[in-house]
CSV table of C-alpha atoms in Angstrom, one decimal:
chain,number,residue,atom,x,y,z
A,1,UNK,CA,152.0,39.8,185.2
A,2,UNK,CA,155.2,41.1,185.4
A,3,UNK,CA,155.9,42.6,189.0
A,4,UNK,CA,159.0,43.2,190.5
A,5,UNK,CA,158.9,44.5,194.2
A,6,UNK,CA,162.0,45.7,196.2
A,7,UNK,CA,162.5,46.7,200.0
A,8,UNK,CA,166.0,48.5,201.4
A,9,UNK,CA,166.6,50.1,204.8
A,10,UNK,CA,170.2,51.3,205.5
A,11,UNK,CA,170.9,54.2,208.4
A,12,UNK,CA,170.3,56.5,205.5
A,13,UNK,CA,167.1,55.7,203.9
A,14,UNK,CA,164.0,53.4,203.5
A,15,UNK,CA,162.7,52.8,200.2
A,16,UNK,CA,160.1,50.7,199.2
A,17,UNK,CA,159.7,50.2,194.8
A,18,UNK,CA,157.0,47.7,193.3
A,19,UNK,CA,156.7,48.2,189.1
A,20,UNK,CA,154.1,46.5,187.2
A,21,UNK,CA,155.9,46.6,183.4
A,22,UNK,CA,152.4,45.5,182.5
A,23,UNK,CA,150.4,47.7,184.0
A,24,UNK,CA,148.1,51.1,182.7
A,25,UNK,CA,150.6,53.9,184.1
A,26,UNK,CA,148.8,54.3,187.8
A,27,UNK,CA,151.5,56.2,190.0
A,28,UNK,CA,152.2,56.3,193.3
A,29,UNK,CA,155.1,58.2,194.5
A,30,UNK,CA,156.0,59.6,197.8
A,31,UNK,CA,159.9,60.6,198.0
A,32,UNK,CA,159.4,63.8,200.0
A,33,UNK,CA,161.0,65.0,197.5
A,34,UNK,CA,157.8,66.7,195.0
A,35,UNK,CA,159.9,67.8,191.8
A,36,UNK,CA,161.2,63.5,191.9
A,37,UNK,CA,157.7,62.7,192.3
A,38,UNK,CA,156.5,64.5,189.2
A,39,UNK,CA,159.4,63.1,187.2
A,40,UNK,CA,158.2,59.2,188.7
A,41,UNK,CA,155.2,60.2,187.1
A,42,UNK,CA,156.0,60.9,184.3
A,43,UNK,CA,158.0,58.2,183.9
A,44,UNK,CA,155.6,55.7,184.6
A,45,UNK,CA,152.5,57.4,182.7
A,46,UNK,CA,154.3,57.8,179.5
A,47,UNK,CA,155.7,54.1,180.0
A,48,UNK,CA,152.6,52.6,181.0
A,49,UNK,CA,154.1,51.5,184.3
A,50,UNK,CA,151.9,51.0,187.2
A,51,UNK,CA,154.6,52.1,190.1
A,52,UNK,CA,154.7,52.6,193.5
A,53,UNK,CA,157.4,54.0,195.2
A,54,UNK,CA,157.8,55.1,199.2
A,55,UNK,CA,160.8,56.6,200.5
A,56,UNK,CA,162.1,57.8,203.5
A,57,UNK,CA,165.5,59.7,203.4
A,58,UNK,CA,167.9,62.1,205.6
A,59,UNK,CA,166.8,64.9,203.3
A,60,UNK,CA,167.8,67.1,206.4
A,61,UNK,CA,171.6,66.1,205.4
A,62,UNK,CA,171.0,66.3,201.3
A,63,UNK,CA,168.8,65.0,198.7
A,64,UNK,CA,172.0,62.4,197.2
A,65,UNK,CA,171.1,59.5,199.8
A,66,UNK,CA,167.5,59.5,198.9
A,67,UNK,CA,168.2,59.7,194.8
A,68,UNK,CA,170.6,57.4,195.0
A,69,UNK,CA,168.7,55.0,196.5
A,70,UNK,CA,165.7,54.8,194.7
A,71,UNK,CA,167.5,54.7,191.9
A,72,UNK,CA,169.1,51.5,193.3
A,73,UNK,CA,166.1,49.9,193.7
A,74,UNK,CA,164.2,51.1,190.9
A,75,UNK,CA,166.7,48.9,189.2
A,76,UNK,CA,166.5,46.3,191.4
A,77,UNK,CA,162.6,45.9,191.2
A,78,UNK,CA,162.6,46.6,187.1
A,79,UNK,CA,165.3,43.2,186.9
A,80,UNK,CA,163.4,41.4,188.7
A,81,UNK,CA,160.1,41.9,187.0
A,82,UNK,CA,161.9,41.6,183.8
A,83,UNK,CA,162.7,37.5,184.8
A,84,UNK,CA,164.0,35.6,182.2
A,85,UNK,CA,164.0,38.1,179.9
A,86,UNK,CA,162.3,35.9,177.5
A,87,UNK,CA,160.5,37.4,174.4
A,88,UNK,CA,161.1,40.6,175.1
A,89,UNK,CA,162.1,43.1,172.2
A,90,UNK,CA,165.1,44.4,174.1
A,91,UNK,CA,166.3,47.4,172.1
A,92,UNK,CA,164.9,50.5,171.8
A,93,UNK,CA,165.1,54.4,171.1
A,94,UNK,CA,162.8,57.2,171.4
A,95,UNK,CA,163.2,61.5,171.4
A,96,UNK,CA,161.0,63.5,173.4
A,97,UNK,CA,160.4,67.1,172.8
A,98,UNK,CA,159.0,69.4,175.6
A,99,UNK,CA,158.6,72.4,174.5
A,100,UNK,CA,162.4,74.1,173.7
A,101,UNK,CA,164.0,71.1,174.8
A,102,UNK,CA,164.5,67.5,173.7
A,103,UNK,CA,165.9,64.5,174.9
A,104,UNK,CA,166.5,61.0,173.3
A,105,UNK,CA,166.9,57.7,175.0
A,106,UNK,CA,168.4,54.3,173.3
A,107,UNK,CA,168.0,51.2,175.7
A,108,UNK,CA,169.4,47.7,176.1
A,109,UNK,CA,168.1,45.3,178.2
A,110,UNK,CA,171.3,43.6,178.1
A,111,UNK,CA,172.9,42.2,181.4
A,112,UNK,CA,175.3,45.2,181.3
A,113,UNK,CA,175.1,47.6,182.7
A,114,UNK,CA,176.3,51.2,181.7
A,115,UNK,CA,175.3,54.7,181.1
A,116,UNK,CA,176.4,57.7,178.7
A,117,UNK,CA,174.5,60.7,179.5
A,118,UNK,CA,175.4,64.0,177.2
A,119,UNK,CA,173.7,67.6,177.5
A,120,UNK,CA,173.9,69.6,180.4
A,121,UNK,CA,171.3,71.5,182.8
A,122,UNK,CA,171.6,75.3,183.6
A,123,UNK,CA,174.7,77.0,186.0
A,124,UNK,CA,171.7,78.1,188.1
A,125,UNK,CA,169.5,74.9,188.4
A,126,UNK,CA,166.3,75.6,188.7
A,127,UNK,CA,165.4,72.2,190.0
A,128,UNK,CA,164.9,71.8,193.5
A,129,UNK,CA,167.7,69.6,194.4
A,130,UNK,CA,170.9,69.6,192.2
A,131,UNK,CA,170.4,68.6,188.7
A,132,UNK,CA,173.9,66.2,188.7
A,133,UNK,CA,171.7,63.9,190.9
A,134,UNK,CA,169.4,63.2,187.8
A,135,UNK,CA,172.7,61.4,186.2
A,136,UNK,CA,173.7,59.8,189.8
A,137,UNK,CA,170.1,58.1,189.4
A,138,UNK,CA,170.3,56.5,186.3
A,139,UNK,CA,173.2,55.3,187.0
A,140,UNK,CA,172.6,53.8,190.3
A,141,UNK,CA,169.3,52.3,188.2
A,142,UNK,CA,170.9,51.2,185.3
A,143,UNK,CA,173.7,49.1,187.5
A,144,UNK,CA,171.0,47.5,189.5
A,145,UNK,CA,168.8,47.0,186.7
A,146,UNK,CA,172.0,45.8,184.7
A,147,UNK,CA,170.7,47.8,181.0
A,148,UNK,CA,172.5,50.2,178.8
A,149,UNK,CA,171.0,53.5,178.6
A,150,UNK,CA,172.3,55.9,176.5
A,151,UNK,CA,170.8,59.4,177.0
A,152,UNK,CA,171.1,63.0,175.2
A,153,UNK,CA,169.3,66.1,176.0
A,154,UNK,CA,169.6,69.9,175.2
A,155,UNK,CA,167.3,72.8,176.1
A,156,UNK,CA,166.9,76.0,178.7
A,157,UNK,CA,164.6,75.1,181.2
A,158,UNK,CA,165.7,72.9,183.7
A,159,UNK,CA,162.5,71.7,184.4
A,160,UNK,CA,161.5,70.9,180.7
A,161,UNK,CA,164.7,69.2,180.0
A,162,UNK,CA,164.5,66.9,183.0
A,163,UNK,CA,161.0,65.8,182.5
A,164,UNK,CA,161.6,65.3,178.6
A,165,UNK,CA,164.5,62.7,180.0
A,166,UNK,CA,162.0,60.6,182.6
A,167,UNK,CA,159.5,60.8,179.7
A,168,UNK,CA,162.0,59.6,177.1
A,169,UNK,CA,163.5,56.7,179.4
A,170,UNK,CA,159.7,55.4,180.3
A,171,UNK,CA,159.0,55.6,176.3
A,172,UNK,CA,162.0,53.5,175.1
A,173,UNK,CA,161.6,51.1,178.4
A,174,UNK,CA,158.2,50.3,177.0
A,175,UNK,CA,158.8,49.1,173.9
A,176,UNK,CA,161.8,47.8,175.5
A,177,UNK,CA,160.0,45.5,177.8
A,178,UNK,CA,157.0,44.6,175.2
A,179,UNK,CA,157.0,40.8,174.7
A,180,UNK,CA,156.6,39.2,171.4
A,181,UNK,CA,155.9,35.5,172.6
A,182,UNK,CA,156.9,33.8,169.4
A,183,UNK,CA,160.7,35.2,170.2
A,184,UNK,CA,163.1,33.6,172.6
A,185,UNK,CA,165.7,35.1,174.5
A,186,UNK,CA,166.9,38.1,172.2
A,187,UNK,CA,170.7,37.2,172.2
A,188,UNK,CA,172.8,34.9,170.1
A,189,UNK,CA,174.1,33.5,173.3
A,190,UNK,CA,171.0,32.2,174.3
A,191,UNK,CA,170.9,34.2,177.8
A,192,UNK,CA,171.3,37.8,179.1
């Protein structure tokens, strides 16, 4: 089984991320922050993660803190249940659609990490904690995680264009992650 767990305390926040890449998309997440909770869950039903997440935050100073974090060690946890990397497919792409809006993920579990993320959420939100944290989170995951993730999304509804993005990234991370044990490492150098 593939299980990475994580731990962090700082002054700002406790978090607390186990991911089972192998699991049957059971979620268990308690940010304090509902609207992130439903996009967790998404993320790990459509990906077929079994995922527990905790966190503890200074939400009484802003949501960033909290986002960041567990976007931190979201990443952390996902490279370490990844291991060696061995066998695993590697790349990967997916679009989404939900409803008017659409998003597309491309993924690769590379050693480098970097992010490109185009489209842009409404002047007046809608979310319930401002939508240029959802960026700031994938980031933070996809340096401690150390992937690529390209991501594109267009739409009206905040909501719907959000969710289409956590769907999209749990989609491509899926057959991303799916192991073919007749492949090695899946990189001409031999490592990632």
């Amino acid at each position: 089984m593939r299980v990475g767990e994580v731990v962090r305390k700082t002054k700002e926040t406790s978090i607390q991320v186990k991911i089972n890449l192998d699991g049957s998309g059971i979620v268990n997440a308690d940010t304090k922050i509902p609207f992130f909770d439903h996009m967790l869950n998404a993320f790990g039903k459509h990906g077929g993660f079994d995922l527990d997440v905790a966190a503890d935050g200074d939400l009484e100073v802003d949501f960033h803190h909290t986002i960041e974090d567990i976007g931190i060690v979201m990443g952390l946890a996902l490279e370490k249940a990844l291991g060696d990397k061995k066998g695993i497919e590697r790349f990967a792409y997916t679009a989404v659609p939900m409803d008017e809006a659409i998003a597309y993920a491309a993924l690769d579990i590379s050693g480098r990490p970097y992010l490109v993320m185009k489209g842009e959420f409404s002047e007046g939100g809608g979310l319930s904690f401002p939508p240029d944290l959802i960026e700031h989170y994938f980031y933070s995951l996809c340096t401690n995680a150390k992937i690529t993730l390209h991501l594109t999304f267009e739409g009206r509804n905040d909501h719907h264009m959000c969710e289409a993005l956590f769907k999209a990234f749990g989609i491509a991370l899926k057959s991303a992650v799916r192991v073919d044990p007749k492949k090695g490492i899946p990189s001409t150098k031999g490592s990632i």
